[in-house]
Coordinates of C-alpha atoms in Angstrom, one line a residue:
Chain Z
M142 CA -25.5 -17.3 -3.2
Q143 CA -23.0 -16.5 -5.9
V144 CA -19.5 -18.1 -6.0
I145 CA -17.0 -16.2 -8.1
A146 CA -13.4 -17.0 -8.7
D147 CA -12.5 -14.2 -11.1
P148 CA -11.4 -10.9 -9.5
S149 CA -13.0 -8.7 -12.1
G150 CA -16.2 -10.7 -11.9
F151 CA -16.2 -10.4 -8.1
R152 CA -15.7 -6.6 -8.5
A153 CA -18.6 -6.4 -10.9
A154 CA -20.9 -8.4 -8.7
A155 CA -19.9 -6.5 -5.6
T156 CA -20.4 -3.1 -7.3
S157 CA -24.0 -3.9 -8.4
A158 CA -24.9 -5.7 -5.1
G159 CA -27.2 -4.2 -2.4
K160 CA -25.5 -1.8 0.0
P161 CA -24.1 -1.8 2.6
L162 CA -21.6 -4.5 1.6
V163 CA -20.0 -6.2 4.5
L164 CA -16.9 -8.3 3.8
V165 CA -15.5 -11.2 5.8
P166 CA -12.0 -12.0 4.6
T167 CA -11.0 -15.6 5.4
M168 CA -8.5 -18.3 4.4
G169 CA -11.3 -20.9 4.4
A170 CA -11.4 -24.0 6.5
L171 CA -14.3 -22.3 8.2
H172 CA -15.1 -23.2 11.8
E173 CA -17.5 -21.8 14.3
G174 CA -15.3 -18.7 14.7
H175 CA -15.7 -17.8 11.1
R176 CA -19.4 -18.6 11.1
A177 CA -19.8 -16.1 13.9
L178 CA -18.1 -13.5 11.8
I179 CA -20.4 -14.2 8.9
R180 CA -23.5 -14.1 11.2
K181 CA -22.2 -10.7 12.5
A182 CA -21.8 -9.5 8.9
R183 CA -25.3 -10.6 8.0
E184 CA -26.7 -8.7 11.0
L185 CA -24.7 -5.6 9.9
A186 CA -25.7 -5.8 6.3
G187 CA -29.4 -6.1 7.1
P188 CA -31.9 -7.7 4.7
G189 CA -31.1 -5.3 1.8
G190 CA -27.4 -5.3 2.2
T191 CA -24.8 -7.8 0.9
V192 CA -22.5 -10.2 2.8
A193 CA -19.4 -11.1 0.9
V194 CA -17.0 -13.8 2.1
S195 CA -13.6 -14.2 0.6
I196 CA -11.9 -17.6 0.8
F197 CA -8.2 -17.3 -0.2
V198 CA -5.2 -18.9 1.3
N199 CA -2.9 -16.0 0.6
P200 CA 0.6 -17.3 -0.3
I201 CA 2.4 -14.0 0.3
Q202 CA 1.6 -14.1 4.1
F203 CA 3.2 -17.5 4.6
D204 CA 6.8 -17.5 5.6
R205 CA 7.0 -21.3 5.8
A206 CA 6.3 -23.3 2.7
N207 CA 5.2 -26.3 4.7
D208 CA 2.6 -24.3 6.6
L209 CA 1.2 -23.0 3.3
A210 CA 1.1 -26.5 1.8
A211 CA -0.5 -28.0 4.9
Y212 CA -3.2 -25.4 5.1
P213 CA -6.5 -27.2 4.8
K214 CA -8.7 -26.3 1.8
P215 CA -12.2 -27.9 2.3
L216 CA -13.9 -25.7 -0.2
E217 CA -17.2 -27.6 -0.5
A218 CA -17.8 -27.6 3.3
D219 CA -16.8 -23.9 3.4
L220 CA -19.4 -23.1 0.8
V221 CA -22.1 -25.0 2.8
A222 CA -21.1 -22.9 5.9
C223 CA -21.3 -19.7 3.9
E224 CA -24.7 -20.5 2.6
A225 CA -26.0 -21.6 6.0
E226 CA -24.9 -18.3 7.6
G227 CA -26.5 -16.2 4.9
A228 CA -23.6 -15.1 2.7
D229 CA -24.6 -13.6 -0.7
L230 CA -21.3 -13.6 -2.5
V231 CA -18.3 -15.9 -2.0
F232 CA -15.0 -14.9 -3.7
T233 CA -12.7 -17.9 -4.3
P234 CA -9.7 -16.6 -6.4
E235 CA -6.7 -18.6 -7.5
A236 CA -3.3 -17.2 -6.4
G237 CA -2.4 -16.6 -10.1
A238 CA -5.4 -14.4 -10.5
M239 CA -4.6 -12.3 -7.4
Y240 CA -0.9 -11.8 -8.1
H241 CA 0.8 -11.1 -11.4
P242 CA 4.0 -13.1 -11.9
D243 CA 6.0 -9.8 -11.9
R244 CA 4.0 -8.1 -9.1
S245 CA 6.2 -5.5 -7.4
V246 CA 3.9 -3.4 -5.1
T247 CA 3.4 -4.3 -1.4
V248 CA 1.8 -2.6 1.5
T249 CA 4.2 -2.6 4.4
E250 CA 3.6 -1.9 8.1
S251 CA 6.7 -1.0 10.2
L252 CA 5.7 -0.4 13.8
L253 CA 2.8 -2.7 15.1
S254 CA 4.1 -5.7 13.1
R255 CA 7.6 -5.6 14.5
N256 CA 7.2 -8.0 17.5
L257 CA 4.9 -10.8 18.5
C258 CA 3.9 -12.8 15.3
G259 CA 5.9 -10.3 13.2
A260 CA 9.2 -11.0 14.8
T261 CA 9.1 -14.7 14.0
R262 CA 7.2 -14.5 10.7
P263 CA 9.1 -12.0 8.5
G264 CA 6.9 -10.4 5.8
H265 CA 3.7 -12.0 7.2
F266 CA 1.9 -8.7 8.0
D267 CA 3.0 -7.1 4.8
G268 CA 1.4 -10.0 3.0
V269 CA -1.8 -9.6 5.1
C270 CA -2.0 -5.8 4.5
T271 CA -1.5 -6.3 0.8
V272 CA -4.2 -8.9 0.3
V273 CA -6.7 -7.2 2.6
L274 CA -6.3 -3.9 0.8
K275 CA -6.8 -5.7 -2.5
L276 CA -10.0 -7.3 -1.1
F277 CA -11.2 -4.0 0.2
L278 CA -10.7 -2.3 -3.2
L279 CA -12.1 -5.2 -5.3
S280 CA -15.2 -5.4 -3.1
G281 CA -15.7 -1.7 -2.4
A282 CA -16.8 -3.0 1.1
D283 CA -18.5 -0.5 3.4
S284 CA -17.3 -2.5 6.4
A285 CA -15.3 -5.7 7.2
V286 CA -15.4 -8.1 10.1
F287 CA -12.3 -9.7 11.5
G288 CA -11.8 -12.0 14.5
E289 CA -10.1 -10.5 17.6
K290 CA -8.3 -13.8 18.0
D291 CA -5.7 -12.4 15.5
F292 CA -5.5 -9.3 17.5
Q293 CA -2.2 -8.1 16.0
Q294 CA -3.6 -8.6 12.5
L295 CA -6.6 -6.6 13.5
A296 CA -4.4 -3.8 14.9
V297 CA -2.3 -3.7 11.8
I298 CA -5.3 -3.6 9.5
R299 CA -6.8 -0.7 11.5
R300 CA -3.5 1.1 11.2
M301 CA -3.4 0.5 7.4
V302 CA -7.0 1.8 7.0
R303 CA -6.0 4.9 9.0
D304 CA -2.7 5.6 7.3
L305 CA -3.9 5.0 3.7
D306 CA -7.3 6.6 4.1
V307 CA -9.2 3.5 3.1
L308 CA -12.9 4.1 3.3
V309 CA -14.0 1.0 5.2
E310 CA -15.2 0.4 8.7
I311 CA -13.3 -2.3 10.6
I312 CA -15.3 -4.4 13.1
G313 CA -13.6 -6.8 15.5
H314 CA -15.5 -9.8 16.8
P315 CA -14.6 -11.6 20.1
T316 CA -12.7 -14.9 19.9
I317 CA -14.8 -18.0 19.7
R318 CA -13.5 -20.9 21.9
E319 CA -14.0 -24.6 22.2
D320 CA -15.7 -25.8 25.4
D321 CA -12.3 -26.4 27.0
G322 CA -11.2 -22.9 26.2
L323 CA -8.9 -23.5 23.2
A324 CA -9.3 -20.7 20.7
M325 CA -10.9 -21.9 17.5
S326 CA -8.5 -22.1 14.6
S327 CA -8.3 -23.7 11.2
R328 CA -5.0 -25.3 12.4
N329 CA -6.7 -27.1 15.3
V330 CA -7.7 -30.0 13.1
R331 CA -4.0 -30.7 12.4
L332 CA -3.2 -31.3 16.1
L333 CA -2.4 -34.8 17.2
P334 CA -5.0 -36.1 19.7
E335 CA -2.5 -35.8 22.6
H336 CA -1.6 -32.3 21.5
R337 CA -5.2 -31.3 21.2
A338 CA -5.9 -32.5 24.7
D339 CA -2.9 -30.5 26.1
A340 CA -3.5 -27.3 24.1
P341 CA -6.2 -25.7 26.5
R342 CA -3.3 -25.0 28.9
I343 CA -2.5 -22.0 26.7
R344 CA -5.7 -20.3 27.6
R345 CA -5.4 -21.4 31.3
S346 CA -1.9 -20.1 31.5
L347 CA -2.9 -16.7 30.2
I348 CA -5.8 -16.6 32.7
A349 CA -3.4 -17.5 35.5
A350 CA -1.3 -14.4 34.7
R351 CA -4.4 -12.3 34.6
D352 CA -5.4 -13.6 38.0
L353 CA -2.0 -12.7 39.3
L354 CA -2.5 -9.1 38.0
G355 CA -5.9 -9.1 39.8
G356 CA -4.0 -9.9 43.0
G357 CA -1.9 -6.7 42.5
E358 CA 1.2 -8.0 40.7
R359 CA 2.0 -5.4 38.0
P360 CA 5.5 -6.1 36.8
S361 CA 5.5 -7.7 33.4
A362 CA 8.3 -10.1 34.4
A363 CA 6.2 -11.8 37.1
L364 CA 3.2 -12.1 34.8
L365 CA 5.2 -13.5 32.0
A366 CA 6.9 -15.9 34.3
A367 CA 3.5 -17.2 35.5
A368 CA 2.2 -17.7 32.0
R369 CA 5.5 -19.3 30.8
A370 CA 5.5 -21.8 33.6
G371 CA 2.0 -22.9 32.8
I372 CA 2.8 -23.5 29.2
E373 CA 6.2 -25.0 29.6
D374 CA 4.8 -27.5 32.1
S375 CA 3.6 -29.3 29.0
P376 CA 5.6 -32.2 27.5
F377 CA 4.6 -31.1 24.0
A378 CA 4.2 -27.3 23.9
R379 CA 7.1 -25.2 22.6
I380 CA 6.8 -21.4 23.0
D381 CA 7.4 -19.4 19.8
Y382 CA 6.9 -16.1 21.7
L383 CA 5.3 -14.9 24.9
E384 CA 5.1 -11.1 25.2
L385 CA 3.3 -8.5 27.2
V386 CA 2.6 -5.4 25.1
D387 CA 0.7 -2.1 25.3
A388 CA -2.8 -2.7 23.9
E389 CA -2.6 0.3 21.6
N390 CA 0.9 0.5 20.0
L391 CA 1.8 -3.2 20.7
Q392 CA 5.2 -2.2 22.1
P393 CA 6.5 -4.2 25.1
V394 CA 5.8 -2.8 28.6
E395 CA 7.6 -3.2 31.9
R396 CA 4.5 -2.9 34.1
V397 CA 0.8 -3.0 33.5
E398 CA -0.3 0.6 34.1
R399 CA -2.6 0.9 31.1
P400 CA -4.5 -1.7 29.1
A401 CA -2.1 -4.3 27.9
V402 CA -2.1 -7.6 26.0
L403 CA -0.4 -10.8 27.0
A404 CA 0.0 -12.7 23.8
T405 CA 1.6 -16.0 22.8
A406 CA 2.3 -18.4 20.0
V407 CA 2.9 -22.0 20.8
F408 CA 4.1 -24.9 18.6
Y409 CA 2.7 -28.3 19.0
G410 CA 4.8 -30.2 16.6
E411 CA 4.6 -28.3 13.3
V412 CA 1.3 -26.7 14.3
R413 CA 1.5 -23.1 15.6
L414 CA -1.4 -21.8 17.7
I415 CA -1.9 -18.3 18.9
D416 CA -3.9 -16.8 21.8
H417 CA -3.9 -13.7 23.9
I418 CA -5.6 -12.1 26.9
T419 CA -6.3 -8.4 27.6
L420 CA -4.9 -7.2 31.0
R421 CA -6.5 -4.2 32.6
P422 CA -4.7 -2.6 35.6
Chain G
M139 CA -14.4 26.4 -7.2
Q140 CA -14.1 25.0 -3.7
V141 CA -10.7 25.0 -1.9
I142 CA -10.5 22.5 0.9
A143 CA -7.6 21.7 3.2
D144 CA -9.2 19.1 5.5
P145 CA -8.9 15.5 4.2
S146 CA -12.3 14.5 5.5
G147 CA -13.9 17.6 4.1
F148 CA -12.3 16.9 0.8
R149 CA -13.6 13.3 0.9
A150 CA -17.1 14.5 1.6
A151 CA -17.0 17.1 -1.2
A152 CA -15.6 14.6 -3.7
T153 CA -18.2 12.0 -2.7
S154 CA -21.1 14.3 -3.3
A155 CA -19.7 15.9 -6.5
G156 CA -20.8 15.2 -10.0
K157 CA -19.3 12.1 -11.7
P158 CA -17.0 11.2 -13.3
L159 CA -14.4 12.8 -10.9
V160 CA -11.1 13.3 -12.6
L161 CA -8.1 14.0 -10.3
V162 CA -5.0 15.9 -11.1
P163 CA -2.4 15.3 -8.3
T164 CA 0.2 18.1 -8.2
M165 CA 2.8 19.5 -5.8
G166 CA 1.7 23.0 -6.8
A167 CA 3.9 25.7 -8.4
L168 CA 1.7 25.1 -11.4
H169 CA 3.1 25.9 -14.8
E170 CA 1.8 25.4 -18.3
G171 CA 2.4 21.7 -18.1
H172 CA 0.1 21.4 -15.1
R173 CA -2.5 23.6 -16.8
A174 CA -2.5 21.2 -19.7
L175 CA -3.2 18.4 -17.3
I176 CA -6.1 20.3 -15.7
R177 CA -7.5 21.1 -19.2
K178 CA -7.3 17.5 -20.1
A179 CA -9.1 16.6 -16.9
R180 CA -11.8 19.1 -17.7
E181 CA -12.3 17.6 -21.1
L182 CA -12.5 14.1 -19.6
A183 CA -14.9 15.1 -16.8
G184 CA -17.3 16.8 -19.2
P185 CA -19.8 19.5 -18.1
G186 CA -21.5 17.3 -15.4
G187 CA -18.3 15.8 -14.0
T188 CA -15.8 17.1 -11.5
V189 CA -12.2 18.2 -11.8
A190 CA -10.3 17.9 -8.6
V191 CA -6.7 19.2 -8.3
S192 CA -4.6 18.4 -5.3
I193 CA -1.8 20.7 -4.3
F194 CA 0.5 19.0 -1.8
V195 CA 4.3 19.1 -1.5
N196 CA 4.5 15.6 -0.2
P197 CA 7.3 15.5 2.4
I198 CA 7.8 11.7 2.3
Q199 CA 8.9 11.6 -1.3
F200 CA 11.8 14.0 -0.8
D201 CA 15.1 12.4 0.0
R202 CA 16.9 15.7 0.4
A203 CA 15.7 18.2 3.1
N204 CA 17.0 21.2 1.1
D205 CA 15.1 20.2 -2.0
L206 CA 11.9 20.0 0.1
A207 CA 12.6 23.3 1.8
A208 CA 13.3 25.1 -1.5
Y209 CA 10.2 23.7 -3.3
P210 CA 8.2 26.8 -4.3
K211 CA 4.7 27.2 -2.8
P212 CA 2.9 30.0 -4.7
L213 CA -0.5 29.0 -3.5
E214 CA -2.4 32.1 -4.6
A215 CA -1.1 32.0 -8.2
D216 CA -1.9 28.2 -8.2
L217 CA -5.5 28.8 -7.2
V218 CA -5.9 31.4 -10.0
A219 CA -4.5 28.8 -12.5
C220 CA -6.9 26.1 -11.2
E221 CA -9.9 28.4 -11.5
A222 CA -8.8 29.6 -15.0
E223 CA -8.6 26.0 -16.2
G224 CA -11.9 25.0 -14.8
A225 CA -11.1 23.0 -11.7
D226 CA -14.1 22.4 -9.3
L227 CA -12.3 21.3 -6.2
V228 CA -8.8 22.1 -5.0
F229 CA -7.4 20.0 -2.1
T230 CA -4.6 21.8 -0.2
P231 CA -3.8 19.7 2.9
E232 CA -1.1 20.4 5.5
A233 CA 1.4 17.6 5.9
G234 CA 0.2 17.1 9.5
A235 CA -3.3 16.3 8.3
M236 CA -2.1 13.8 5.7
Y237 CA 0.4 11.9 7.9
H238 CA -0.1 10.9 11.5
P239 CA 3.0 11.4 13.7
D240 CA 3.2 7.6 14.2
R241 CA 2.2 6.6 10.7
S242 CA 3.7 3.2 9.9
V243 CA 2.1 2.0 6.7
T244 CA 3.8 2.6 3.3
V245 CA 3.2 1.4 -0.2
T246 CA 6.4 0.1 -1.7
E247 CA 7.4 -0.7 -5.3
S248 CA 10.4 -2.9 -5.7
L249 CA 11.0 -3.4 -9.5
L250 CA 10.3 -0.4 -11.7
S251 CA 11.6 2.0 -9.1
R252 CA 15.0 0.4 -8.7
N253 CA 17.0 2.4 -11.2
L254 CA 16.8 5.8 -12.9
C255 CA 15.4 8.3 -10.3
G256 CA 14.9 5.5 -7.8
A257 CA 18.6 4.6 -7.6
T258 CA 19.6 8.1 -6.5
R259 CA 16.5 9.0 -4.6
P260 CA 16.0 6.2 -2.0
G261 CA 12.3 6.0 -0.8
H262 CA 11.2 8.5 -3.4
F263 CA 8.7 6.3 -5.2
D264 CA 7.4 4.6 -2.1
G265 CA 6.5 8.2 -1.0
V266 CA 4.9 8.8 -4.3
C267 CA 2.9 5.6 -4.3
T268 CA 1.7 6.2 -0.7
V269 CA 0.5 9.7 -1.3
V270 CA -1.1 9.0 -4.6
L271 CA -3.0 6.0 -3.2
K272 CA -4.2 8.2 -0.4
L273 CA -5.4 10.8 -2.9
F274 CA -7.1 8.2 -5.0
L275 CA -8.9 6.8 -1.9
L276 CA -9.8 10.2 -0.4
S277 CA -11.2 11.5 -3.7
G278 CA -12.7 8.3 -5.0
A279 CA -11.5 9.4 -8.4
D280 CA -12.7 7.7 -11.5
S281 CA -9.6 8.7 -13.4
A282 CA -6.4 10.7 -12.8
V283 CA -4.2 12.6 -15.2
F284 CA -0.4 12.6 -14.8
G285 CA 2.3 14.2 -16.9
E286 CA 4.5 11.8 -19.0
K287 CA 7.5 14.0 -18.2
D288 CA 7.7 12.0 -15.0
F289 CA 7.6 8.8 -17.0
Q290 CA 9.1 6.5 -14.3
Q291 CA 6.5 7.9 -11.8
L292 CA 3.7 7.2 -14.3
A293 CA 5.0 3.6 -14.8
V294 CA 5.2 3.0 -11.1
I295 CA 1.7 4.4 -10.5
R296 CA 0.2 2.2 -13.2
R297 CA 1.9 -0.7 -11.6
M298 CA 0.5 0.2 -8.2
V299 CA -3.0 0.4 -9.6
R300 CA -2.6 -3.0 -11.3
D301 CA -1.0 -4.8 -8.3
L302 CA -3.4 -3.3 -5.6
D303 CA -6.6 -3.5 -7.7
V304 CA -7.2 0.3 -7.4
L305 CA -10.3 1.2 -9.3
V306 CA -9.0 4.2 -11.2
E307 CA -8.1 4.9 -14.8
I308 CA -4.6 6.4 -15.2
I309 CA -4.2 8.9 -18.1
G310 CA -0.7 10.1 -19.2
H311 CA -0.4 13.5 -20.9
P312 CA 2.6 14.4 -23.1
T313 CA 5.4 16.6 -21.8
I314 CA 4.9 20.3 -22.3
R315 CA 8.1 22.2 -23.2
E316 CA 9.4 25.7 -23.4
D317 CA 10.0 27.1 -26.8
D318 CA 13.6 26.1 -26.6
G319 CA 12.7 22.5 -25.8
L320 CA 13.4 22.5 -22.0
A321 CA 10.7 20.4 -20.3
M322 CA 8.5 22.5 -18.1
S323 CA 9.2 21.9 -14.4
S324 CA 8.4 23.7 -11.2
R325 CA 12.2 23.6 -10.6
N326 CA 13.0 25.7 -13.7
V327 CA 12.4 29.0 -11.8
R328 CA 15.2 28.1 -9.4
L329 CA 17.8 27.9 -12.2
L330 CA 20.4 30.7 -12.4
P331 CA 20.1 32.6 -15.7
E332 CA 23.2 31.1 -17.2
H333 CA 22.0 27.6 -16.2
R334 CA 18.5 28.2 -17.7
A335 CA 20.2 29.3 -21.0
D336 CA 22.3 26.1 -21.0
A337 CA 19.6 23.6 -19.9
P338 CA 18.0 23.1 -23.4
R339 CA 21.0 21.0 -24.2
I340 CA 19.5 18.2 -22.3
R341 CA 16.7 17.8 -24.8
R342 CA 19.0 18.4 -27.7
S343 CA 21.4 15.6 -26.5
L344 CA 18.5 13.1 -26.2
I345 CA 17.4 14.0 -29.7
A346 CA 21.0 13.5 -31.0
A347 CA 20.9 10.0 -29.6
R348 CA 17.5 9.3 -31.2
D349 CA 18.9 10.6 -34.5
L350 CA 21.9 8.2 -34.2
L351 CA 19.4 5.3 -33.7
G352 CA 17.5 6.5 -36.7
G353 CA 20.8 6.1 -38.7
G354 CA 20.9 2.5 -37.6
E355 CA 23.0 2.6 -34.4
R356 CA 21.3 0.1 -32.0
P357 CA 23.9 -0.6 -29.2
S358 CA 23.0 1.3 -26.1
A359 CA 26.6 2.1 -25.4
A360 CA 26.9 4.2 -28.5
L361 CA 23.6 6.0 -27.9
L362 CA 24.4 6.7 -24.3
A363 CA 27.8 8.0 -25.3
A364 CA 26.3 10.4 -27.8
A365 CA 23.8 11.8 -25.2
R366 CA 26.4 11.9 -22.5
A367 CA 28.8 13.9 -24.7
G368 CA 26.1 16.4 -25.5
I369 CA 25.3 17.0 -21.9
E370 CA 28.8 17.0 -20.5
D371 CA 29.9 19.5 -23.1
S372 CA 28.3 22.1 -20.7
P373 CA 30.4 24.0 -18.2
F374 CA 27.5 23.7 -15.7
A375 CA 25.6 20.4 -16.1
R376 CA 26.4 17.5 -13.9
I377 CA 24.7 14.2 -14.8
D378 CA 23.0 12.4 -12.0
Y379 CA 22.1 9.4 -14.2
L380 CA 21.7 8.7 -17.9
E381 CA 20.2 5.3 -18.7
L382 CA 18.6 3.4 -21.5
V383 CA 15.9 1.1 -20.3
D384 CA 13.1 -1.0 -21.7
A385 CA 9.9 1.1 -22.1
E386 CA 7.8 -1.5 -20.3
N387 CA 9.8 -2.9 -17.3
L388 CA 12.3 0.0 -17.1
Q389 CA 15.2 -2.4 -16.9
P390 CA 18.5 -1.5 -18.7
V391 CA 18.9 -2.9 -22.2
E392 CA 22.0 -3.6 -24.2
R393 CA 20.5 -2.8 -27.6
V394 CA 17.4 -1.1 -28.8
E395 CA 15.3 -3.9 -30.2
R396 CA 12.0 -3.0 -28.7
P397 CA 10.6 0.4 -27.6
A398 CA 13.0 1.9 -25.0
V399 CA 13.5 5.0 -23.1
L400 CA 16.6 7.1 -22.8
A401 CA 16.3 9.0 -19.6
T402 CA 18.4 11.4 -17.6
A403 CA 18.6 13.6 -14.6
V404 CA 21.0 16.5 -14.6
F405 CA 22.0 18.9 -11.9
Y406 CA 22.5 22.6 -12.5
G407 CA 23.9 23.6 -9.1
E408 CA 21.4 22.3 -6.6
V409 CA 18.6 22.1 -9.1
R410 CA 17.9 18.7 -10.6
L411 CA 16.1 18.4 -13.9
I412 CA 14.8 15.3 -15.6
D413 CA 13.9 14.5 -19.2
H414 CA 13.6 11.5 -21.4
I415 CA 12.9 10.4 -25.0
T416 CA 11.3 7.3 -26.3
L417 CA 13.4 5.3 -28.8
R418 CA 11.7 3.0 -31.3
P419 CA 13.9 0.6 -33.3

């Protein structure tokens, strides 16, 4: 396994590596969810292909300086995980090598990124699009694997690939969860013990809304109220957003008549967790 | 020579074509200036390589609907010119095939595009960056040739390539001029005869300023005044902008101490012409 920090060195290694090249873009702090993405990439690349993992805490997608500063960076453990899951190339650039001091070009998305995480994190998805496009173009990836946990991110990236004619196949991988249902996240390790114990209510509350729909309740207001009650019953949880949107264009819906997504972001102290559930009428 | 309107057909043809592939992005209405770009591309591609010309009047870079509607589209003559100059592939997409009705992703440039043409044409360079990136990614071009006449466009595209890690070499080609010094442009054919006769004063006025600098006059105000007087002496010309900027970052300068560019856009009736001259201290 080669570990490369220099962008042009990474490009050179990726260009001469066996094809197909499957990329797994991450911000490090790899947990079982990421490991599942790398395993999926290994399966897709096959024995002759190449699995490239990028580990880069992308500063331009953080809207809060304290969130960026607090983001864990356990590089040594990450490299052990990459190696164990069969990665061939790991790209670990410094921010200064990815972004020129006078950089002035950004990829912007103006529809799917408007609400949900985009509403409360201005510029976040533009930062995501910009870095992901750079990673696609540096690696020349044939395909790239992303977790479905970040479902809005996945939708925005698919849209970018479509609208800019990027020649890469985007593969979504189901959310990996702890035994108690909490979606795996690099931020989970920052939760206080009492917050960690409380956090599975997020998933339970989304399931409660889905069960209500299963019982025939289609108006969004009722489904949102059920999920909200479940989360707000906590002494710790503070809802950042809770929205019910169309599964395709991510715009809010009044009733569930087509596939929709109930999505939430919840603060426990300074730690912000996201989760979602797909609702089918 | 293959003429292809379908983006995926163009991608397939470009992918299987001989390398290197040299792209010449145009909006059609090809004149001697474009033909010089295609000849340059032919020279760069060599006998085994491929010259691809795109002909696409990109709607999202027009800020004025009448300018878009009036843009000439002499496709048959353009194809004759492409064939005569040795093009192998010509890409002639419809706007509807390049842009989805709900497209939401744009490439934006926020520094070099702020003044000059950018100040009076909001969104213009974002439209240019977006379409040029799409053309790079569809064609997989190894290099691309652009006219230096659109020097701000060339600077913005170079910046995009740098900031987004696009794997393409950008080649600038000197401005081609009519015998009387007027820069060749697809818009020249729309000039009234008396405007066409008057328009060479643009170039003469820029040269007058350069001569003044040659005589030791370095303050921008004096150089701008000289050029302005030369243009405004016309009964027809109306200055859109006249600016003296640093050659590298395109920001206005007070004095010419490093290479700078004196650039102007001038309206004759509804027709807007641009030209510039490089000033070296």
